């Protein structure tokens, strides 16, 4: 009996030890792969920056800087630029033939948010004609199919959307602009967004793919006038009638003077207007833009540290609420005042100095990557979204500026 038991124990050791060794040998590389594909919630963008520091294409330079911080998400624009790309005539041509765009999409980002503006020149502000609808559908369909086929197996997720929809729909927040939201214009935007969503859905259904995803979003930027005064905007006149996958919130109307409870209230309001999408788990409203200037009308507006501290309030509230992304505007400043003064929407200023908000993101990514890697090494699985989000909330709670 003793000899039989000893043999069984030796057999168990012989079987298990190689597997343990194999697991330990593979874990570091696997943990790195998991960390590179995880959604760290925070990100930034590279759109229209007014300076650069290398001879590289500006988009590529910015993407490398964002990647070097540790980000796994990248936001940029896909829009017609006839003087810069005269040979490009469609979204597919832009991402497949223009070297900078192709290089950025091939970089090891896991998530991309993109302003996808069709080259077809369609218009919806005076009604969306059948001809324009067909052209818009075809271009968005082709773009979606291209991304699915090209990046199948990559694990990448693409979000196709547009710039601030309320600016397109009504112009500004003045009461006078309420009259700009004519029934014809509102219905035109509804038809436009429905066409784009249908194109994405059809391409996903009809294109063979695996381990790659494309979603469609609309971006709003003036929901507070609807929430507080029931005035017309995209959120209450358009959003309930378009089955978009996600909503991007360009959130300056609530983040310029950020208070956590106000931010969460507006996010709740936006989410309440979405049509159900059972196939998508979690919250479907993300912050596509928030940021803080350091100059206004040529005068100092905020210190770099104040810029960072205000950002921490917005980040904390959005993390706790459940935003899938919280995107800071932006890596390099894109707004210059009449006197040549940069307004300071930046993580890196025009002299190349990395601001406190840059360091906040860099330190956070280092912590978050280690958190995800350690969880994978310990359990063989990445942390759940719920567990990660709670850890992030705790992290930023500890990083919040201390009240005097």
Tab-separated table of C-alpha atoms in Angstrom:
chain	number	residue	atom	x	y	z
A	1	UNK	CA	0.000	0.000	0.000
A	2	UNK	CA	2.814	2.420	0.909
A	3	UNK	CA	4.677	1.635	-2.290
A	4	UNK	CA	1.525	2.133	-4.351
A	5	UNK	CA	0.874	5.505	-2.695
A	6	UNK	CA	4.457	6.595	-3.289
A	7	UNK	CA	4.167	5.724	-6.971
A	8	UNK	CA	1.004	7.745	-7.266
A	9	UNK	CA	2.691	10.735	-5.622
A	10	UNK	CA	5.707	10.477	-7.929
A	11	UNK	CA	3.394	10.254	-10.936
A	12	UNK	CA	1.538	13.346	-9.743
A	13	UNK	CA	4.781	15.296	-9.379
A	14	UNK	CA	5.976	14.105	-12.813
A	15	UNK	CA	2.718	15.270	-14.447
A	16	UNK	CA	2.294	18.564	-12.601
A	17	UNK	CA	5.804	19.995	-12.367
A	18	UNK	CA	6.325	20.460	-16.126
A	19	UNK	CA	2.968	22.154	-16.384
A	20	UNK	CA	3.746	24.474	-13.484
A	21	UNK	CA	7.077	25.337	-15.033
A	22	UNK	CA	5.411	25.910	-18.367
A	23	UNK	CA	2.786	28.189	-16.803
A	24	UNK	CA	5.439	30.206	-14.985
A	25	UNK	CA	7.475	30.508	-18.170
A	26	UNK	CA	4.535	31.800	-20.152
A	27	UNK	CA	3.012	34.093	-17.559
A	28	UNK	CA	5.219	37.205	-18.027
A	29	UNK	CA	4.531	37.406	-21.763
A	30	UNK	CA	0.866	36.596	-21.341
A	31	UNK	CA	0.515	39.167	-18.564
A	32	UNK	CA	2.096	41.793	-20.811
A	33	UNK	CA	-0.300	40.919	-23.629
A	34	UNK	CA	-3.294	41.213	-21.306
A	35	UNK	CA	-2.019	44.538	-19.968
A	36	UNK	CA	-1.593	45.877	-23.513
A	37	UNK	CA	-5.196	45.078	-24.423
A	38	UNK	CA	-6.975	46.212	-21.251
A	39	UNK	CA	-9.260	49.234	-21.170
A	40	UNK	CA	-7.745	51.668	-18.673
A	41	UNK	CA	-10.694	54.075	-19.027
A	42	UNK	CA	-8.511	57.199	-19.308
A	43	UNK	CA	-7.194	58.508	-22.596
A	44	UNK	CA	-6.483	61.551	-24.686
A	45	UNK	CA	-6.599	62.642	-28.301
A	46	UNK	CA	-4.598	64.158	-31.139
A	47	UNK	CA	-6.742	66.446	-33.289
A	48	UNK	CA	-5.527	69.718	-34.795
A	49	UNK	CA	-2.485	70.283	-32.578
A	50	UNK	CA	-0.684	73.542	-33.375
A	51	UNK	CA	2.912	72.384	-32.865
A	52	UNK	CA	5.151	69.349	-32.877
A	53	UNK	CA	8.721	68.431	-31.956
A	54	UNK	CA	9.942	65.905	-34.535
A	55	UNK	CA	10.083	65.492	-38.300
A	56	UNK	CA	7.517	62.689	-38.163
A	57	UNK	CA	3.974	63.050	-39.417
A	58	UNK	CA	2.111	64.990	-36.686
A	59	UNK	CA	-0.440	62.205	-36.157
A	60	UNK	CA	2.247	59.554	-35.828
A	61	UNK	CA	4.283	61.709	-33.439
A	62	UNK	CA	1.270	62.297	-31.231
A	63	UNK	CA	0.268	58.630	-31.258
A	64	UNK	CA	3.751	57.588	-30.175
A	65	UNK	CA	3.664	60.092	-27.323
A	66	UNK	CA	0.273	58.812	-26.194
A	67	UNK	CA	1.473	55.224	-26.408
A	68	UNK	CA	4.648	56.095	-24.467
A	69	UNK	CA	2.471	57.334	-21.591
A	70	UNK	CA	1.041	53.828	-21.350
A	71	UNK	CA	-2.369	54.376	-22.959
A	72	UNK	CA	-4.250	51.628	-24.765
A	73	UNK	CA	-6.750	54.025	-26.395
A	74	UNK	CA	-6.256	56.638	-29.108
A	75	UNK	CA	-8.660	59.253	-30.454
A	76	UNK	CA	-8.115	61.111	-33.738
A	77	UNK	CA	-10.076	62.288	-36.740
A	78	UNK	CA	-10.840	60.754	-40.125
A	79	UNK	CA	-11.965	63.739	-42.177
A	80	UNK	CA	-11.502	65.001	-45.727
A	81	UNK	CA	-8.459	67.253	-46.080
A	82	UNK	CA	-8.228	67.975	-49.815
A	83	UNK	CA	-5.085	70.134	-49.605
A	84	UNK	CA	-3.256	67.589	-47.462
A	85	UNK	CA	-4.551	64.392	-49.096
A	86	UNK	CA	-5.741	65.351	-52.607
A	87	UNK	CA	-5.512	61.735	-53.780
A	88	UNK	CA	-7.799	60.391	-51.026
A	89	UNK	CA	-11.506	60.119	-51.876
A	90	UNK	CA	-13.051	57.929	-49.161
A	91	UNK	CA	-12.647	56.798	-45.578
A	92	UNK	CA	-11.352	53.431	-46.722
A	93	UNK	CA	-8.732	55.072	-48.910
A	94	UNK	CA	-7.696	57.292	-45.984
A	95	UNK	CA	-7.034	54.392	-43.594
A	96	UNK	CA	-5.626	52.015	-46.188
A	97	UNK	CA	-3.557	54.304	-48.443
A	98	UNK	CA	-2.479	57.265	-46.299
A	99	UNK	CA	0.700	56.096	-44.500
A	100	UNK	CA	0.252	57.995	-41.208
A	101	UNK	CA	-3.300	56.831	-40.603
A	102	UNK	CA	-2.389	53.281	-41.512
A	103	UNK	CA	0.619	53.350	-39.175
A	104	UNK	CA	-1.442	54.592	-36.235
A	105	UNK	CA	-4.134	51.960	-36.770
A	106	UNK	CA	-1.424	49.292	-36.889
A	107	UNK	CA	0.080	50.458	-33.588
A	108	UNK	CA	-0.668	48.349	-30.502
A	109	UNK	CA	-3.623	50.413	-29.299
A	110	UNK	CA	-6.609	48.291	-28.344
A	111	UNK	CA	-9.276	51.029	-28.596
A	112	UNK	CA	-9.787	53.779	-31.159
A	113	UNK	CA	-12.322	56.594	-31.124
A	114	UNK	CA	-12.541	58.335	-34.504
A	115	UNK	CA	-14.478	61.195	-36.041
A	116	UNK	CA	-15.478	59.451	-39.255
A	117	UNK	CA	-16.666	62.127	-41.679
A	118	UNK	CA	-17.615	60.757	-45.063
A	119	UNK	CA	-15.877	62.034	-48.176
A	120	UNK	CA	-19.155	61.822	-50.103
A	121	UNK	CA	-20.114	65.364	-49.088
A	122	UNK	CA	-23.534	64.367	-47.776
A	123	UNK	CA	-25.742	66.895	-45.989
A	124	UNK	CA	-28.710	66.442	-43.639
A	125	UNK	CA	-29.388	69.974	-42.350
A	126	UNK	CA	-32.130	70.612	-44.914
A	127	UNK	CA	-33.327	67.045	-44.960
A	128	UNK	CA	-31.457	63.849	-45.761
A	129	UNK	CA	-32.098	62.857	-49.363
A	130	UNK	CA	-32.155	59.260	-50.560
A	131	UNK	CA	-29.075	59.972	-52.652
A	132	UNK	CA	-27.135	61.300	-49.664
A	133	UNK	CA	-28.351	58.438	-47.492
A	134	UNK	CA	-27.102	55.876	-50.000
A	135	UNK	CA	-23.713	57.575	-50.248
A	136	UNK	CA	-23.336	57.874	-46.471
A	137	UNK	CA	-24.413	54.278	-45.944
A	138	UNK	CA	-21.969	52.948	-48.498
A	139	UNK	CA	-18.973	54.822	-47.104
A	140	UNK	CA	-19.609	53.908	-43.467
A	141	UNK	CA	-20.409	50.306	-44.442
A	142	UNK	CA	-17.188	50.016	-46.449
A	143	UNK	CA	-15.143	51.568	-43.645
A	144	UNK	CA	-16.604	49.171	-41.086
A	145	UNK	CA	-16.065	46.146	-43.316
A	146	UNK	CA	-12.475	47.216	-43.991
A	147	UNK	CA	-11.672	47.511	-40.284
A	148	UNK	CA	-13.276	44.144	-39.530
A	149	UNK	CA	-11.421	42.335	-42.299
A	150	UNK	CA	-8.070	44.058	-41.830
A	151	UNK	CA	-7.908	43.733	-38.059
A	152	UNK	CA	-9.694	40.420	-37.582
A	153	UNK	CA	-8.030	38.498	-34.771
A	154	UNK	CA	-6.309	41.606	-33.410
A	155	UNK	CA	-8.579	42.237	-30.423
A	156	UNK	CA	-8.959	45.883	-31.457
A	157	UNK	CA	-12.177	47.843	-30.939
A	158	UNK	CA	-13.097	50.816	-33.125
A	159	UNK	CA	-15.659	53.522	-32.320
A	160	UNK	CA	-16.865	55.520	-35.343
A	161	UNK	CA	-18.524	58.817	-34.506
A	162	UNK	CA	-18.518	62.540	-35.181
A	163	UNK	CA	-17.650	65.898	-33.635
A	164	UNK	CA	-19.974	67.831	-31.289
A	165	UNK	CA	-23.484	67.172	-32.560
A	166	UNK	CA	-25.178	70.081	-30.810
A	167	UNK	CA	-22.847	72.482	-32.574
A	168	UNK	CA	-23.916	70.882	-35.841
A	169	UNK	CA	-27.583	70.916	-34.890
A	170	UNK	CA	-28.121	74.226	-33.101
A	171	UNK	CA	-24.831	76.147	-33.177
A	172	UNK	CA	-24.648	77.405	-29.594
A	173	UNK	CA	-26.545	77.395	-26.306
A	174	UNK	CA	-28.263	80.765	-26.693
A	175	UNK	CA	-32.052	80.743	-26.562
A	176	UNK	CA	-32.000	82.363	-29.988
A	177	UNK	CA	-30.371	79.193	-31.330
A	178	UNK	CA	-33.378	77.120	-30.207
A	179	UNK	CA	-35.135	78.314	-33.344
A	180	UNK	CA	-32.345	76.829	-35.497
A	181	UNK	CA	-33.573	73.354	-34.555
A	182	UNK	CA	-36.276	73.164	-37.198
A	183	UNK	CA	-38.245	69.908	-37.587
A	184	UNK	CA	-36.580	69.422	-40.955
A	185	UNK	CA	-33.118	69.711	-39.430
A	186	UNK	CA	-33.894	67.477	-36.477
A	187	UNK	CA	-35.347	64.775	-38.721
A	188	UNK	CA	-32.368	65.130	-41.032
A	189	UNK	CA	-29.978	64.371	-38.207
A	190	UNK	CA	-32.116	61.445	-37.037
A	191	UNK	CA	-32.052	59.973	-40.536
A	192	UNK	CA	-28.307	60.574	-40.849
A	193	UNK	CA	-27.466	58.828	-37.570
A	194	UNK	CA	-29.853	55.960	-38.289
A	195	UNK	CA	-28.201	55.466	-41.672
A	196	UNK	CA	-24.739	55.353	-40.133
A	197	UNK	CA	-25.853	52.911	-37.442
A	198	UNK	CA	-27.510	50.660	-40.012
A	199	UNK	CA	-24.339	50.677	-42.097
A	200	UNK	CA	-22.217	49.572	-39.128
A	201	UNK	CA	-24.725	46.895	-38.115
A	202	UNK	CA	-25.062	45.518	-41.635
A	203	UNK	CA	-21.307	45.402	-42.208
A	204	UNK	CA	-20.780	43.546	-38.936
A	205	UNK	CA	-23.462	41.019	-39.824
A	206	UNK	CA	-22.241	40.479	-43.393
A	207	UNK	CA	-18.451	40.555	-42.902
A	208	UNK	CA	-16.609	37.513	-41.601
A	209	UNK	CA	-14.504	38.515	-38.595
A	210	UNK	CA	-13.390	37.456	-35.135
A	211	UNK	CA	-11.774	39.170	-32.138
A	212	UNK	CA	-12.375	42.655	-33.547
A	213	UNK	CA	-15.252	45.052	-32.939
A	214	UNK	CA	-16.711	48.223	-34.449
A	215	UNK	CA	-19.264	50.445	-32.694
A	216	UNK	CA	-21.053	53.618	-33.731
A	217	UNK	CA	-21.544	56.705	-31.580
A	218	UNK	CA	-23.039	60.177	-31.676
A	219	UNK	CA	-21.465	63.048	-29.763
A	220	UNK	CA	-23.479	65.579	-27.779
A	221	UNK	CA	-22.231	68.720	-26.084
A	222	UNK	CA	-25.182	70.748	-24.712
A	223	UNK	CA	-27.402	68.358	-22.721
A	224	UNK	CA	-27.596	70.605	-19.657
A	225	UNK	CA	-29.941	73.094	-21.331
A	226	UNK	CA	-32.377	70.218	-21.839
A	227	UNK	CA	-31.896	68.781	-18.369
A	228	UNK	CA	-32.303	72.092	-16.536
A	229	UNK	CA	-34.750	73.992	-18.754
A	230	UNK	CA	-36.247	71.382	-21.106
A	231	UNK	CA	-34.874	73.298	-24.079
A	232	UNK	CA	-34.267	71.439	-27.342
A	233	UNK	CA	-30.933	69.764	-28.019
A	234	UNK	CA	-29.607	66.545	-29.473
A	235	UNK	CA	-30.155	64.637	-26.227
A	236	UNK	CA	-33.938	65.122	-26.081
A	237	UNK	CA	-34.852	65.726	-29.734
A	238	UNK	CA	-32.624	63.204	-31.544
A	239	UNK	CA	-31.088	60.636	-29.191
A	240	UNK	CA	-34.339	58.824	-28.247
A	241	UNK	CA	-34.957	58.108	-31.955
A	242	UNK	CA	-31.551	56.733	-32.966
A	243	UNK	CA	-30.359	53.289	-31.793
A	244	UNK	CA	-26.699	54.321	-31.544
A	245	UNK	CA	-24.330	51.987	-29.732
A	246	UNK	CA	-22.686	54.683	-27.631
A	247	UNK	CA	-22.814	58.388	-26.839
A	248	UNK	CA	-19.747	60.554	-26.543
A	249	UNK	CA	-20.231	63.551	-24.275
A	250	UNK	CA	-18.086	66.615	-24.965
A	251	UNK	CA	-18.610	67.645	-21.398
A	252	UNK	CA	-17.455	71.238	-20.972
A	253	UNK	CA	-20.923	72.469	-19.977
A	254	UNK	CA	-20.664	70.452	-16.758
A	255	UNK	CA	-16.896	70.044	-16.292
A	256	UNK	CA	-15.786	73.679	-16.633
A	257	UNK	CA	-16.695	74.026	-12.950
A	258	UNK	CA	-16.722	70.353	-12.016
A	259	UNK	CA	-18.781	68.973	-9.175
A	260	UNK	CA	-19.071	65.222	-8.908
A	261	UNK	CA	-22.822	65.154	-8.260
A	262	UNK	CA	-23.527	67.441	-11.240
A	263	UNK	CA	-21.413	65.334	-13.590
A	264	UNK	CA	-23.160	62.125	-12.526
A	265	UNK	CA	-26.606	63.731	-12.835
A	266	UNK	CA	-25.956	64.779	-16.446
A	267	UNK	CA	-24.534	61.356	-17.320
A	268	UNK	CA	-27.655	59.723	-15.850
A	269	UNK	CA	-29.837	62.020	-17.923
A	270	UNK	CA	-28.030	61.200	-21.157
A	271	UNK	CA	-28.136	57.469	-20.451
A	272	UNK	CA	-31.887	57.673	-19.814
A	273	UNK	CA	-32.451	58.825	-23.410
A	274	UNK	CA	-30.669	55.890	-25.038
A	275	UNK	CA	-32.610	53.148	-26.775
A	276	UNK	CA	-31.871	49.683	-25.283
A	277	UNK	CA	-28.963	47.619	-26.608
A	278	UNK	CA	-29.021	44.299	-24.738
A	279	UNK	CA	-25.900	43.130	-26.557
A	280	UNK	CA	-23.812	45.871	-24.894
A	281	UNK	CA	-23.007	45.441	-21.213
A	282	UNK	CA	-22.255	48.358	-18.920
A	283	UNK	CA	-22.756	52.070	-19.380
A	284	UNK	CA	-22.891	53.470	-22.908
A	285	UNK	CA	-22.033	57.132	-22.324
A	286	UNK	CA	-18.378	58.113	-22.315
A	287	UNK	CA	-16.685	61.472	-21.904
A	288	UNK	CA	-15.231	62.197	-25.317
A	289	UNK	CA	-13.824	65.562	-24.292
A	290	UNK	CA	-13.064	67.474	-21.142
A	291	UNK	CA	-10.172	69.814	-20.474
A	292	UNK	CA	-9.035	73.048	-18.890
A	293	UNK	CA	-7.212	76.034	-20.348
A	294	UNK	CA	-4.356	77.887	-18.678
A	295	UNK	CA	-4.889	81.091	-20.690
A	296	UNK	CA	-7.956	83.123	-21.677
A	297	UNK	CA	-7.942	86.317	-23.758
A	298	UNK	CA	-4.167	86.451	-23.441
A	299	UNK	CA	-4.238	86.382	-19.637
A	300	UNK	CA	-3.366	83.612	-17.187
A	301	UNK	CA	-6.493	81.598	-16.503
A	302	UNK	CA	-5.364	78.651	-14.395
A	303	UNK	CA	-2.098	77.246	-13.197
A	304	UNK	CA	-0.965	73.867	-14.537
A	305	UNK	CA	-1.642	72.400	-11.100
A	306	UNK	CA	-5.186	73.795	-11.066
A	307	UNK	CA	-5.671	72.280	-14.513
A	308	UNK	CA	-4.677	68.921	-13.073
A	309	UNK	CA	-6.743	69.228	-9.892
A	310	UNK	CA	-9.925	70.070	-11.810
A	311	UNK	CA	-9.277	67.085	-14.071
A	312	UNK	CA	-9.066	64.788	-11.047
A	313	UNK	CA	-12.591	65.818	-10.007
A	314	UNK	CA	-13.964	64.954	-13.439
A	315	UNK	CA	-12.019	61.691	-13.637
A	316	UNK	CA	-13.195	60.526	-10.217
A	317	UNK	CA	-16.862	61.259	-10.951
A	318	UNK	CA	-16.771	59.612	-14.383
A	319	UNK	CA	-14.984	56.510	-13.089
A	320	UNK	CA	-17.487	56.100	-10.262
A	321	UNK	CA	-20.440	56.606	-12.611
A	322	UNK	CA	-19.200	53.965	-15.056
A	323	UNK	CA	-17.985	55.818	-18.172
A	324	UNK	CA	-16.234	53.361	-20.495
A	325	UNK	CA	-13.798	56.120	-21.541
A	326	UNK	CA	-12.737	59.492	-20.123
A	327	UNK	CA	-10.763	61.361	-22.777
A	328	UNK	CA	-8.760	64.491	-21.969
A	329	UNK	CA	-8.582	67.305	-24.530
A	330	UNK	CA	-5.796	66.945	-25.511
A	331	UNK	CA	-2.124	65.978	-26.015
A	332	UNK	CA	-1.052	69.189	-27.819
A	333	UNK	CA	-3.038	72.440	-27.666
A	334	UNK	CA	-5.208	73.176	-30.717
A	335	UNK	CA	-6.530	76.669	-29.869
A	336	UNK	CA	-4.483	79.840	-30.314
A	337	UNK	CA	-5.868	83.273	-29.421
A	338	UNK	CA	-5.701	86.371	-31.610
A	339	UNK	CA	-2.458	87.544	-30.033
A	340	UNK	CA	-0.771	84.195	-30.667
A	341	UNK	CA	-1.213	82.954	-27.093
A	342	UNK	CA	-1.878	79.243	-26.706
A	343	UNK	CA	-4.989	78.641	-24.622
A	344	UNK	CA	-3.343	75.612	-23.089
A	345	UNK	CA	-5.590	72.656	-23.816
A	346	UNK	CA	-2.564	70.429	-23.440
A	347	UNK	CA	-0.721	67.660	-21.692
A	348	UNK	CA	2.550	68.798	-23.278
A	349	UNK	CA	2.955	72.525	-23.876
A	350	UNK	CA	4.387	74.247	-26.927
A	351	UNK	CA	7.869	74.227	-25.342
A	352	UNK	CA	7.743	70.470	-24.865
A	353	UNK	CA	7.154	70.641	-21.104
A	354	UNK	CA	5.038	67.809	-19.765
A	355	UNK	CA	2.316	69.240	-17.556
A	356	UNK	CA	1.027	67.815	-14.260
A	357	UNK	CA	-1.984	66.303	-16.075
A	358	UNK	CA	0.432	64.372	-18.303
A	359	UNK	CA	2.234	63.019	-15.265
A	360	UNK	CA	-1.087	62.110	-13.647
A	361	UNK	CA	-1.926	59.953	-16.651
A	362	UNK	CA	1.568	58.478	-16.935
A	363	UNK	CA	1.700	57.459	-13.266
A	364	UNK	CA	-1.836	56.113	-13.436
A	365	UNK	CA	-1.104	53.939	-16.480
A	366	UNK	CA	1.974	52.497	-14.758
A	367	UNK	CA	-0.095	51.631	-11.687
A	368	UNK	CA	-3.020	50.274	-13.732
A	369	UNK	CA	-0.818	48.095	-15.922
A	370	UNK	CA	0.804	46.577	-12.871
A	371	UNK	CA	-2.595	46.027	-11.257
A	372	UNK	CA	-3.842	44.136	-14.329
A	373	UNK	CA	-0.603	42.187	-14.798
A	374	UNK	CA	-0.440	41.161	-11.149
A	375	UNK	CA	-4.062	39.988	-11.217
A	376	UNK	CA	-3.333	37.893	-14.296
A	377	UNK	CA	-0.170	36.404	-12.818
A	378	UNK	CA	-2.066	35.523	-9.651
A	379	UNK	CA	-5.316	34.166	-11.110
A	380	UNK	CA	-4.690	33.502	-14.802
A	381	UNK	CA	-7.381	36.053	-15.673
A	382	UNK	CA	-7.552	39.800	-16.139
A	383	UNK	CA	-9.490	41.585	-13.383
A	384	UNK	CA	-13.189	42.072	-14.008
A	385	UNK	CA	-14.332	45.486	-15.153
A	386	UNK	CA	-16.146	45.927	-11.837
A	387	UNK	CA	-13.104	45.097	-9.722
A	388	UNK	CA	-10.809	47.225	-11.840
A	389	UNK	CA	-13.143	50.222	-11.768
A	390	UNK	CA	-13.401	50.035	-7.975
A	391	UNK	CA	-9.613	49.920	-7.700
A	392	UNK	CA	-9.333	52.920	-10.041
A	393	UNK	CA	-11.879	54.869	-7.993
A	394	UNK	CA	-9.856	54.151	-4.861
A	395	UNK	CA	-6.638	55.138	-6.626
A	396	UNK	CA	-7.962	58.527	-7.672
A	397	UNK	CA	-9.642	59.099	-4.349
A	398	UNK	CA	-6.208	58.839	-2.785
A	399	UNK	CA	-4.752	61.121	-5.482
A	400	UNK	CA	-7.425	63.822	-5.076
A	401	UNK	CA	-6.154	67.216	-3.893
A	402	UNK	CA	-6.468	67.523	-0.148
A	403	UNK	CA	-8.951	70.121	1.081
A	404	UNK	CA	-7.438	72.738	3.385
